[in-house]
Amino acid sequence: MKKKVLSVLSLSVAFWMNAQEKDSLNQKKVEEVVITGQYKQQSINKSIYKVDVIDATQIKNMAATNVADVLNQSLNIQVTPDSKSGNSTANIMGLDGDYVKILIDNIPVVGDTGLGSNIDLTKITLSNIERIEIVKGSMGVEYGNGAVAGVINIITKKNNTKKVSVRGSLQEETVRDNYDLKKKGQGRHIQNLNIDYNINKEWFANVSFNHNQFMGYEGNSEGYKYFGQDGKRGYEWNPKDQYESSALIRYSKNRTTFFYKMSYLKENFNFYNPEVSRRPLNDGLGGVEYESRDRKYNTHRWLHQFNIQTNLGHIRYMGDFSYQNQDRKYFDYNYDIPNRNIKSQQEEKSYYKTDVIYSRGMFSNFLDSQVFDFQVGYELDYTSGFAALIAGDFFGEAVKRKIFTYSNFLSAEWNISDRFSVRPGVRLSLSENFENQYNYSLSARYKTSENSNLRAIVGSANRFPKYDELYTYFVNLNHDIQGNPDLKPETGFSIGAFWDQNFRTTNDWRIGYSVDALYLDVRDRIDMMIIKEPSTYKYMNINRYKNMLLSANVDFRKDQFAFSIRGSVNARSISINEVKNADADDFQYIMQAGASATYKLKNTDTNFSLYYKYTGEDRLYVADPAGGVRLGITDAFHMMDFIVSQPFWNNHFEISAGVKNIFDVTNVKSTAVAGSSHTAGSATVNLYYGRSYFARLMFQF
């Protein structure tokens, strides 16, 4: 009953609240700029690509604490968490994080197994983010390996109008019904601090600090102190603790701008084993001890980024240079549960370790013409990877892999008229590990009216195989699962059309709407195939994936009120060629809908924000370990957040409070999780830990 009352009240509020952005913010929308896929920073209205932007105001209104929280509100993006590893990755158009390129300031981010793909979004904080840019579709020409389903580019703040600016926040959240500020093991606690300093007209500096402590959620488990032997020890969502700090210095004068940024992340993640061993002490008193073999992961990530934009004569040059390192270490220990102490501990070792040297350079404006010009560029990626034996079964030994990839790309932009422009592009990627990869694109923008654009885009991208796909070797009496060093990269192709229109009514309503259509085709998909009955499997380039997406969005704005509604239909088809006599390549459909509303009271500046997202029933064919295929179904679910914010003391302080996940979504029933050759598919998908309440204090001087 309580849940229904909350839901009805929240839905009622949606009819009169909005997204806060008043006239000044509407004006900002007109001038909003993007950099993803562009020759230079330019107006979003003139962008050759369809770029979706989530700006700093929207992020603040959401009371989100990391990029995963923000993207969960976007249609056709599902953040998929792994409660065992603590990682959360982005799923776009039904493809997981391996097919989505994650960038920070146009530079791919290092992860456990490579660069830019399968990135844990909870490791990217929001304390100093200006906006998030999203482009769906294959972007191989601009961003190379892994940009098959889309690109997410996180842009950080690099300037401030004040001489000195200090801003920060303190945020406390419940974890469903668990919270205690003093008691260890309950709630979520977030603190951040940013300091900006304009040294003079040319030089700007920034330092930031962020701490995000998640104390875990037991759910149906009983916590780490429990020593029953029924498999209920531990947590559904394991605890983790993150610390991040960064420093930036920026120089800008005339036509030259450069910045250097350094950031460091430390994450501690605890895995509590549900299995408990009982051992008699043989002390004559009937004493016993209860132990569990637990594991702790410690991740260290260093990011060094240098970007320069300058002119060499009239030729425009933009260069990115980066050294990045991520080392995820672990150690196992025997924990005496009743006595709360560690009996023995292994030496800490690396689980995954990745070192990357990266550079990307682009030269444009050769002809210094507004009608026709072209861009040439290069991309260099030297990745040295390490996967410990415990991270997978790799021929009985740890696996080290070095990949050197060098790419050249070329594109030209032709403004045929004031209304019509086209941009063809091509990329050649050379790798010592794989065959040469060719990617291409053709983009066009037609200005149908002063406030309306029609865009059409064709593009391709590739994805290189991962560690486990190349090197897995798990053989015993019951299993024979092998990687394949001869795998070739997967290839993706997309074609899309995007139309948007904005206008103002006579009574000063600003209305904007858009319609998007996108088709994605991925060939040579890598999956396990049975090569010998009954249980010999090998990774092969065998499957094909197709996705069709149709979506629409409408925005209404007037004065202090804004309201947005959106919807989409997504059709997916997977050709499961490894299954004999399988006929499962017809399209299955999933519907999504969303709305957001904010309203700001004129007299008090009190801001109300509400966000809603519906994800419909998901039907998908999956391989059945028993043979053949089956149609799996994941249940529909609703998400809703409601936030109230109140600034005071000349906007130096702001208090926010609200409720997230109002409908209390936790585990979603699913029969669409495919079983592997030696495990059965799960009956549920663990997406969220349920309804939570929060309070936040923000300050700026």
XYZ file of C-alpha atoms in Angstrom:
701
model
C 0.000 0.000 0.000
C 2.851 2.351 0.893
C 4.456 1.731 -2.511
C 1.215 2.512 -4.341
C 0.699 5.758 -2.412
C 4.235 6.926 -3.189
C 3.782 6.047 -6.855
C 0.471 7.910 -7.194
C 1.834 11.002 -5.438
C 4.926 11.032 -7.622
C 2.956 10.632 -10.829
C 0.654 13.440 -9.770
C 3.607 15.731 -9.238
C 4.769 15.009 -12.803
C 1.840 16.920 -14.279
C 2.877 20.233 -12.769
C 6.638 19.979 -12.314
C 9.436 20.355 -14.797
C 13.072 20.278 -15.656
C 14.020 23.628 -14.172
C 15.794 25.247 -17.070
C 14.320 28.725 -17.380
C 15.003 31.353 -20.035
C 18.705 31.557 -19.327
C 18.986 27.824 -19.679
C 16.882 27.818 -22.818
C 19.301 30.330 -24.228
C 22.130 28.008 -23.273
C 20.481 25.252 -25.286
C 20.769 27.415 -28.401
C 24.485 27.997 -27.804
C 25.325 24.499 -26.576
C 28.468 23.068 -28.165
C 29.747 19.529 -28.673
C 33.092 18.001 -29.615
C 32.323 14.317 -30.242
C 32.928 13.489 -33.895
C 33.554 17.146 -34.839
C 36.461 18.878 -36.547
C 36.297 21.502 -33.808
C 34.022 22.462 -30.949
C 30.817 23.783 -32.482
C 27.108 24.336 -31.965
C 25.078 21.197 -31.428
C 22.673 22.471 -34.083
C 25.470 22.458 -36.697
C 26.932 19.109 -35.690
C 27.234 16.641 -38.554
C 26.337 13.822 -36.116
C 23.285 13.437 -33.919
C 24.742 14.052 -30.456
C 22.637 13.618 -27.306
C 23.835 15.861 -24.477
C 23.289 15.556 -20.731
C 24.483 18.847 -19.255
C 25.705 19.793 -15.774
C 22.313 21.182 -14.707
C 20.549 17.926 -15.546
C 23.245 15.940 -13.747
C 22.872 18.121 -10.635
C 19.073 17.801 -10.688
C 19.372 14.002 -10.787
C 21.510 13.973 -7.608
C 23.582 11.318 -9.361
C 26.992 10.368 -7.931
C 28.614 8.611 -10.900
C 28.149 8.200 -14.651
C 26.239 4.938 -14.189
C 23.519 6.778 -12.226
C 23.103 9.363 -15.016
C 22.966 6.954 -17.960
C 20.349 4.791 -16.270
C 17.842 7.550 -17.109
C 18.603 7.406 -20.862
C 16.477 5.385 -23.242
C 18.163 2.477 -25.033
C 21.053 2.590 -22.589
C 20.947 0.015 -19.823
C 23.683 0.038 -17.206
C 24.375 -3.589 -16.348
C 25.866 -4.150 -12.879
C 27.837 -7.169 -11.721
C 27.339 -7.435 -7.981
C 30.182 -9.971 -7.699
C 32.883 -7.829 -9.345
C 31.357 -4.437 -8.479
C 31.596 -3.234 -12.088
C 28.748 -1.582 -14.019
C 28.997 -1.257 -17.805
C 26.855 0.410 -20.478
C 24.625 -1.601 -22.788
C 23.565 0.264 -25.964
C 21.056 -1.209 -28.417
C 21.321 -4.602 -26.729
C 25.131 -4.806 -26.993
C 27.235 -4.889 -23.842
C 30.170 -2.763 -22.759
C 32.601 -4.470 -25.144
C 30.850 -2.650 -28.005
C 30.616 0.816 -26.386
C 33.573 3.240 -26.388
C 33.955 5.322 -23.203
C 35.987 8.540 -23.475
C 37.014 11.291 -21.067
C 37.753 14.540 -22.907
C 37.925 12.643 -26.208
C 40.490 10.113 -24.911
C 39.510 6.439 -24.342
C 39.588 5.328 -20.696
C 41.708 2.416 -19.497
C 39.894 -0.610 -18.063
C 40.742 -4.061 -16.730
C 41.224 -5.655 -20.143
C 41.909 -2.837 -22.555
C 41.273 0.721 -23.635
C 37.877 2.395 -23.946
C 35.585 -0.662 -23.850
C 33.925 -2.578 -21.009
C 34.609 0.328 -18.632
C 33.177 0.359 -15.119
C 31.028 3.508 -15.071
C 30.874 3.629 -11.277
C 34.593 4.491 -11.332
C 33.851 7.780 -13.164
C 32.635 10.425 -10.731
C 30.565 13.528 -11.529
C 32.052 16.168 -9.252
C 33.807 18.080 -12.063
C 31.859 17.078 -15.189
C 30.522 19.697 -17.591
C 28.433 17.414 -19.797
C 28.114 13.908 -21.238
C 27.859 13.484 -25.034
C 26.344 10.313 -26.526
C 26.447 9.195 -30.162
C 24.730 5.938 -31.108
C 25.857 3.836 -34.051
C 29.186 2.595 -35.422
C 31.882 5.277 -35.093
C 34.934 3.334 -36.274
C 36.359 6.081 -38.489
C 36.544 8.615 -35.654
C 37.168 6.338 -32.662
C 38.445 2.979 -33.898
C 38.264 -0.336 -32.064
C 35.176 -0.977 -29.924
C 33.018 1.928 -31.142
C 30.454 -0.489 -32.623
C 27.222 0.414 -30.792
C 28.162 3.958 -29.863
C 30.427 6.415 -28.071
C 30.000 8.062 -24.654
C 32.245 11.108 -24.247
C 32.550 12.638 -20.757
C 33.640 16.286 -20.866
C 35.187 17.793 -17.740
C 35.180 21.445 -16.656
C 38.271 23.429 -17.584
C 37.433 27.050 -16.788
C 35.644 29.341 -14.369
C 34.723 33.026 -14.483
C 35.781 33.675 -10.871
C 39.314 34.303 -9.677
C 38.975 31.591 -7.048
C 36.085 29.155 -6.755
C 35.518 26.512 -4.098
C 32.620 24.116 -4.449
C 31.734 20.771 -2.972
C 29.016 18.552 -1.595
C 28.150 16.072 1.119
C 25.586 13.404 0.282
C 24.096 10.667 2.455
C 21.914 7.863 1.061
C 20.101 4.885 2.416
C 20.703 1.552 0.732
C 17.094 0.438 0.546
C 16.110 0.281 4.242
C 19.684 0.254 5.547
C 21.355 3.391 6.875
C 23.347 4.368 9.914
C 25.888 7.187 9.815
C 27.862 5.822 12.764
C 27.436 2.097 12.307
C 29.834 0.551 9.835
C 28.170 -1.499 7.134
C 25.096 0.546 6.279
C 24.289 3.290 3.778
C 26.156 5.239 1.138
C 28.342 8.243 1.933
C 29.690 10.660 -0.705
C 31.887 13.744 -0.330
C 33.615 15.874 -2.966
C 35.556 19.116 -3.159
C 36.654 21.198 -6.176
C 38.920 24.242 -6.200
C 39.323 26.437 -9.309
C 41.949 29.147 -9.603
C 42.402 31.612 -12.476
C 46.102 32.374 -12.108
C 45.931 35.096 -14.759
C 44.243 35.654 -18.113
C 46.082 32.727 -19.717
C 46.471 30.158 -16.942
C 43.791 28.201 -15.065
C 44.196 25.444 -12.477
C 41.846 22.995 -10.800
C 42.129 20.306 -8.152
C 39.354 17.963 -7.049
C 38.800 15.233 -4.492
C 35.999 12.680 -4.326
C 35.071 9.909 -1.906
C 32.236 7.451 -2.534
C 31.660 4.804 0.115
C 29.059 2.096 -0.535
C 28.597 -0.090 2.516
C 26.909 -2.946 0.682
C 23.435 -4.436 0.697
C 22.646 -7.803 2.224
C 19.316 -8.424 0.478
C 18.402 -12.075 1.031
C 21.863 -12.787 2.433
C 22.835 -12.403 6.071
C 26.035 -10.334 6.005
C 29.685 -11.168 6.610
C 29.192 -12.017 10.325
C 26.811 -14.883 9.565
C 28.310 -18.383 9.853
C 25.393 -20.610 8.928
C 26.192 -23.259 6.323
C 23.161 -22.599 4.129
C 24.867 -20.359 1.530
C 23.365 -17.142 2.902
C 26.531 -15.495 4.184
C 27.672 -12.275 2.523
C 25.918 -9.629 0.436
C 23.796 -9.357 -2.680
C 25.700 -6.105 -3.371
C 29.219 -6.235 -1.989
C 30.754 -3.187 -0.266
C 33.243 -0.945 -2.049
C 35.056 2.245 -1.217
C 36.370 4.719 -3.832
C 38.801 7.618 -3.543
C 39.600 9.832 -6.518
C 41.722 12.949 -6.870
C 42.682 14.979 -9.928
C 44.627 18.090 -10.905
C 44.432 20.144 -14.092
C 46.323 23.097 -15.500
C 45.155 24.896 -18.640
C 46.711 27.584 -20.844
C 44.861 29.606 -23.449
C 46.112 32.520 -25.524
C 45.268 33.641 -29.042
C 44.760 30.475 -31.096
C 46.564 28.076 -28.786
C 44.999 26.143 -25.915
C 46.437 23.212 -24.046
C 45.788 21.402 -20.791
C 47.396 18.674 -18.731
C 45.293 16.573 -16.392
C 46.318 13.906 -13.917
C 43.905 11.761 -11.925
C 44.249 8.885 -9.498
C 41.582 6.408 -8.417
C 41.748 3.868 -5.624
C 38.908 1.390 -5.122
C 38.603 -1.259 -2.428
C 36.068 -3.991 -3.138
C 35.237 -6.786 -0.703
C 33.871 -10.170 -1.734
C 32.461 -12.239 1.111
C 32.242 -15.921 0.334
C 28.777 -17.441 0.984
C 30.382 -20.832 1.688
C 31.339 -21.446 5.337
C 33.490 -24.325 6.553
C 32.964 -25.887 9.988
C 35.963 -27.501 11.699
C 35.983 -29.231 15.094
C 38.719 -27.984 17.428
C 39.104 -31.400 19.091
C 39.636 -29.636 22.400
C 37.511 -32.034 24.405
C 34.965 -29.288 24.949
C 33.085 -29.653 21.684
C 34.496 -26.428 20.314
C 34.277 -25.661 16.602
C 35.515 -22.876 14.343
C 33.731 -21.358 11.373
C 35.821 -19.963 8.544
C 35.264 -18.548 5.121
C 37.796 -17.809 2.412
C 37.105 -14.216 1.409
C 38.756 -11.986 -1.165
C 39.606 -8.304 -1.371
C 40.240 -6.404 -4.610
C 42.248 -3.180 -4.634
C 42.177 -1.201 -7.865
C 44.632 1.597 -8.648
C 44.169 3.725 -11.768
C 46.369 6.555 -13.027
C 45.303 8.759 -15.938
C 47.650 11.303 -17.527
C 46.152 13.384 -20.334
C 47.602 16.175 -22.423
C 45.607 17.992 -25.093
C 46.714 20.810 -27.374
C 44.752 22.818 -29.920
C 46.638 25.313 -32.041
C 47.099 26.676 -35.540
C 50.068 25.933 -37.801
C 49.536 28.810 -40.153
C 45.912 28.388 -41.120
C 46.012 24.597 -40.525
C 44.216 23.646 -37.332
C 45.855 20.956 -35.185
C 44.414 19.053 -32.237
C 46.521 16.490 -30.432
C 45.721 14.111 -27.568
C 48.426 12.280 -25.628
C 47.869 9.940 -22.715
C 49.550 7.438 -20.451
C 47.152 5.331 -18.394
C 47.536 2.443 -16.003
C 45.029 0.297 -14.150
C 46.119 -2.441 -11.773
C 43.420 -4.513 -10.117
C 45.040 -6.490 -7.326
C 43.605 -9.133 -5.033
C 44.412 -11.266 -2.050
C 42.519 -14.132 -0.430
C 42.303 -14.571 3.314
C 40.802 -17.032 5.790
C 38.339 -15.228 8.023
C 37.409 -16.524 11.478
C 33.775 -15.424 11.492
C 32.744 -15.719 15.192
C 35.999 -14.104 16.415
C 36.028 -11.434 13.665
C 39.676 -11.790 12.683
C 41.854 -12.833 9.762
C 43.644 -16.111 10.466
C 45.856 -16.171 7.384
C 46.347 -14.060 4.282
C 47.893 -14.584 0.864
C 50.307 -12.193 -0.755
C 48.625 -9.487 -2.843
C 48.910 -10.100 -6.596
C 47.628 -8.511 -9.787
C 44.329 -9.840 -11.118
C 44.166 -7.633 -14.221
C 46.803 -5.081 -15.117
C 46.743 -2.778 -18.136
C 49.249 -0.148 -19.280
C 48.427 2.108 -22.212
C 50.311 4.683 -24.259
C 47.862 6.521 -26.481
C 48.012 9.381 -28.941
C 45.563 10.864 -31.410
C 46.242 13.774 -33.714
C 44.079 15.600 -36.264
C 44.954 18.232 -38.858
C 42.155 20.195 -40.537
C 41.332 23.473 -42.290
C 43.937 22.839 -45.004
C 42.066 24.878 -47.587
C 40.836 27.526 -45.148
C 37.478 27.351 -46.875
C 33.930 27.415 -45.533
C 32.773 25.386 -48.540
C 35.165 22.449 -48.686
C 37.874 21.178 -46.404
C 39.296 17.920 -45.150
C 40.878 16.377 -42.070
C 43.678 13.834 -41.740
C 44.565 12.105 -38.531
C 46.343 9.293 -36.811
C 45.713 7.182 -33.728
C 48.320 5.156 -31.863
C 47.458 2.650 -29.158
C 50.084 0.546 -27.386
C 48.382 -1.638 -24.777
C 50.278 -4.022 -22.540
C 47.860 -6.322 -20.745
C 48.160 -8.867 -17.984
C 45.543 -11.384 -16.837
C 46.328 -13.590 -13.848
C 45.475 -17.257 -13.945
C 42.837 -16.710 -11.271
C 41.047 -14.261 -13.618
C 40.430 -17.086 -16.085
C 41.662 -20.449 -17.249
C 44.557 -19.596 -19.566
C 46.527 -22.763 -20.378
C 47.398 -23.124 -16.703
C 49.414 -19.906 -16.641
C 48.956 -16.149 -16.544
C 48.496 -14.432 -19.882
C 50.392 -11.379 -21.055
C 49.406 -9.649 -24.240
C 50.772 -6.642 -26.073
C 48.788 -4.952 -28.804
C 50.147 -2.182 -30.945
C 47.585 -0.590 -33.261
C 48.272 2.288 -35.583
C 45.523 3.957 -37.582
C 45.246 6.663 -40.190
C 41.930 8.276 -40.992
C 40.806 10.780 -43.561
C 37.538 12.666 -43.955
C 36.315 15.623 -45.966
C 33.492 18.043 -45.243
C 31.709 19.664 -48.171
C 29.139 22.382 -47.506
C 27.361 22.092 -50.832
C 25.015 24.911 -49.866
C 23.908 26.805 -46.779
C 21.484 23.965 -46.119
C 23.295 20.805 -47.202
C 26.649 19.353 -46.121
C 28.246 15.912 -46.408
C 31.251 14.239 -44.805
C 32.753 10.982 -46.152
C 35.491 9.267 -44.146
C 37.746 6.214 -44.117
C 40.147 4.612 -41.607
C 42.906 2.033 -42.008
C 44.024 0.267 -38.809
C 47.249 -1.740 -38.733
C 47.868 -4.246 -35.949
C 50.633 -6.753 -35.293
C 48.052 -9.139 -33.816
C 45.215 -9.000 -36.352
C 44.610 -8.420 -40.022
C 44.268 -4.863 -41.319
C 40.898 -3.304 -40.544
C 39.086 -0.865 -42.848
C 36.277 1.342 -41.600
C 34.249 3.916 -43.488
C 31.526 6.461 -42.912
C 29.304 8.867 -44.787
C 27.417 11.574 -42.912
C 25.073 14.234 -44.237
C 23.104 17.091 -42.705
C 20.262 18.910 -44.447
C 18.838 22.050 -42.890
C 15.154 21.653 -43.683
C 14.323 25.023 -42.085
C 15.885 27.615 -39.789
C 15.134 25.436 -36.745
C 15.049 21.981 -38.268
C 17.723 19.472 -39.346
C 17.710 16.114 -41.071
C 20.810 13.931 -40.613
C 21.743 10.652 -42.280
C 24.738 8.551 -41.246
C 26.330 5.343 -42.502
C 29.324 3.922 -40.649
C 31.294 0.853 -39.654
C 33.497 -0.252 -36.758
C 35.360 -3.321 -35.532
C 35.932 -5.019 -32.178
C 39.100 -6.942 -31.362
C 38.759 -10.216 -29.374
C 39.226 -10.232 -25.576
C 41.521 -12.253 -23.308
C 39.034 -14.993 -22.526
C 37.980 -15.363 -26.163
C 41.592 -15.780 -27.264
C 43.214 -17.742 -24.450
C 40.673 -19.565 -22.253
C 41.651 -23.198 -21.685
C 39.446 -25.010 -19.182
C 39.764 -28.773 -19.486
C 38.875 -31.487 -16.975
C 36.891 -34.731 -16.928
C 33.583 -32.932 -17.547
C 34.518 -29.830 -19.561
C 36.606 -28.813 -22.514
C 36.372 -25.067 -23.191
C 38.987 -23.436 -25.383
C 39.831 -19.970 -26.570
C 40.905 -19.360 -30.135
C 44.063 -17.332 -30.910
C 43.030 -17.321 -34.591
C 39.844 -15.289 -34.016
C 39.340 -12.323 -36.276
C 37.803 -8.984 -35.189
C 34.043 -8.563 -35.268
C 32.703 -6.011 -37.747
C 29.774 -3.666 -37.197
C 27.771 -1.577 -39.653
C 25.085 1.010 -38.922
C 22.835 3.290 -40.917
C 20.657 5.962 -39.369
C 18.397 8.919 -40.046
C 17.679 11.641 -37.476
C 15.257 14.570 -37.696
C 14.745 17.363 -35.179
C 12.535 20.471 -35.128
C 12.330 23.420 -32.712
C 9.861 26.290 -32.673
C 8.257 28.895 -30.395
C 4.510 29.443 -30.080
C 2.766 32.812 -29.825
C 2.292 32.377 -26.069
C 6.050 31.770 -25.634
C 6.092 27.982 -25.371
C 9.313 26.496 -26.720
C 8.704 23.091 -28.229
C 11.236 20.706 -29.687
C 10.793 17.218 -31.028
C 12.912 14.624 -32.787
C 12.559 11.264 -34.503
C 15.467 8.821 -34.830
C 15.784 5.609 -36.838
C 18.899 3.436 -36.600
C 19.876 0.009 -37.939
C 22.887 -1.901 -36.604
C 24.391 -5.102 -38.019
C 27.301 -6.954 -36.334
C 28.909 -9.846 -38.186
C 31.487 -12.469 -37.213
C 30.279 -12.259 -33.618
C 32.381 -14.303 -31.241
C 30.631 -17.029 -29.253
C 31.336 -20.486 -27.920
C 30.514 -23.265 -30.344
C 30.324 -26.972 -29.623
C 32.934 -28.583 -31.863
C 32.712 -32.093 -30.464
C 29.867 -33.822 -28.657
C 29.038 -33.777 -25.861
C 31.049 -31.029 -24.128
C 33.929 -29.675 -26.212
C 33.510 -25.943 -26.854
C 35.605 -23.346 -28.631
C 35.258 -19.615 -29.293
C 34.488 -18.998 -32.963
C 33.459 -16.152 -35.282
C 30.018 -17.577 -35.973
C 27.068 -15.416 -35.000
C 25.347 -12.337 -36.369
C 23.489 -9.600 -34.490
C 20.949 -7.143 -35.916
C 19.148 -4.303 -34.199
C 16.551 -1.801 -35.420
C 15.716 1.227 -33.300
C 12.934 3.793 -33.717
C 12.674 6.526 -31.099
C 10.972 9.908 -30.620
C 11.314 12.752 -28.131
C 9.230 15.865 -27.356
C 10.305 18.763 -25.087
C 8.085 21.570 -23.762
C 9.534 24.652 -22.054
C 8.051 27.860 -20.725
C 9.453 30.168 -18.077
C 10.196 28.024 -15.021
C 8.608 24.881 -16.401
C 10.001 22.094 -18.604
C 8.598 18.716 -19.489
C 9.962 15.965 -21.714
C 8.491 12.696 -22.942
C 10.216 10.067 -25.037
C 9.632 6.589 -26.367
C 11.311 3.897 -28.431
C 10.806 0.519 -30.047
C 13.840 -1.723 -30.342
C 13.947 -4.890 -32.455
C 16.765 -7.422 -32.056
C 17.728 -10.517 -33.974
C 20.525 -12.955 -33.122
C 21.572 -15.724 -35.501
C 22.706 -18.531 -33.208
C 24.655 -20.571 -35.718
C 26.418 -22.772 -33.182
C 23.126 -24.501 -32.376
C 22.065 -27.247 -34.734
C 18.707 -26.843 -36.443
C 18.233 -23.443 -34.800
C 15.650 -21.137 -36.314
C 15.859 -18.145 -34.019
C 16.844 -15.184 -36.147
C 13.457 -13.446 -36.270
C 13.187 -10.041 -34.583
C 12.052 -9.698 -30.981
C 10.800 -6.304 -29.748
C 11.259 -4.265 -26.607
C 9.510 -0.967 -25.841
C 10.804 1.820 -23.630
C 9.281 5.108 -22.514
C 10.416 7.934 -20.311
C 9.522 11.353 -18.975
C 11.215 14.078 -16.996
C 9.770 17.171 -15.377
C 11.208 20.050 -13.378
C 9.730 23.227 -11.956
C 11.381 26.146 -10.161
C 9.396 28.456 -7.884
C 10.138 32.085 -8.791
C 10.084 33.567 -5.311
C 12.158 30.951 -3.478
C 14.057 29.226 -6.351
C 12.881 25.890 -4.976
C 13.426 23.291 -7.678
C 11.398 20.088 -8.137
C 12.661 17.333 -10.448
C 11.116 14.049 -11.436
C 12.504 11.341 -13.759
C 10.656 8.281 -15.003
C 11.695 5.378 -17.225
C 9.760 2.291 -18.328
C 11.550 -0.735 -19.774
C 9.186 -3.198 -21.394
C 9.275 -6.966 -21.515
C 12.430 -8.118 -23.258
C 12.190 -11.255 -25.387
C 15.383 -12.788 -26.717
C 16.442 -16.130 -28.152
C 19.313 -17.746 -26.233
C 21.202 -20.993 -26.608
C 20.099 -23.754 -24.266
C 22.942 -25.859 -22.786
C 20.638 -28.874 -23.109
C 20.518 -28.300 -26.876
C 18.652 -26.083 -29.324
C 17.390 -22.603 -28.534
C 14.696 -21.165 -26.330
C 12.893 -17.851 -26.128
C 13.942 -16.126 -22.932
C 11.870 -13.360 -21.342
C 12.950 -10.584 -18.961
C 10.084 -8.899 -17.120
C 9.174 -5.236 -17.598
C 9.935 -2.716 -14.855
C 9.448 0.975 -13.969
C 12.006 3.404 -12.521
C 11.260 6.796 -10.958
C 13.267 9.375 -8.989
C 11.994 12.529 -7.267
C 14.269 15.328 -6.013
C 13.637 18.703 -4.301
C 16.407 21.336 -4.086
C 16.512 24.628 -2.186
C 19.324 27.187 -2.534
C 19.950 29.760 0.210
C 22.423 32.431 1.377
C 22.776 34.030 -2.086
C 23.079 30.609 -3.713
C 26.228 29.760 -1.776
C 24.477 26.724 -0.318
C 21.865 24.295 -1.614
C 20.047 21.510 0.185
C 18.546 18.638 -1.785
C 16.513 15.643 -0.689
C 14.564 12.977 -2.475
C 13.816 9.375 -3.188
C 15.391 7.186 -5.879
C 13.910 4.037 -7.372
C 10.445 4.831 -6.057
C 9.001 1.557 -7.388
C 11.566 -0.413 -5.353
C 13.032 -2.423 -8.250
C 15.624 -5.007 -7.213
C 15.841 -8.332 -9.027
C 13.979 -8.675 -12.312
C 12.765 -12.129 -13.304
C 14.485 -13.374 -16.428
C 14.802 -16.573 -18.409
C 16.836 -14.784 -21.088
C 20.206 -15.223 -19.389
C 21.936 -17.841 -21.474
C 23.588 -20.710 -19.672
C 27.150 -21.566 -20.506
C 28.564 -24.972 -21.263
C 28.915 -25.688 -17.563
C 26.492 -23.342 -15.806
C 22.752 -22.846 -16.023
C 21.142 -19.551 -16.864
C 20.017 -17.361 -13.965
C 16.330 -16.964 -13.136
C 16.769 -13.282 -12.234
C 18.784 -10.251 -13.258
C 20.158 -8.255 -10.320
C 19.729 -4.626 -11.480
C 19.195 -2.424 -8.403
C 19.132 -2.656 -4.623
C 15.717 -1.027 -4.281
C 14.242 2.263 -3.088
C 16.631 4.664 -1.368
C 16.393 8.104 0.235
C 19.072 10.764 0.190
C 20.004 14.211 1.462
C 22.707 16.437 -0.051
C 24.357 19.700 0.956
C 26.148 21.618 -1.830
C 28.240 24.741 -1.350
C 30.131 27.150 -3.594
C 32.102 30.338 -2.933
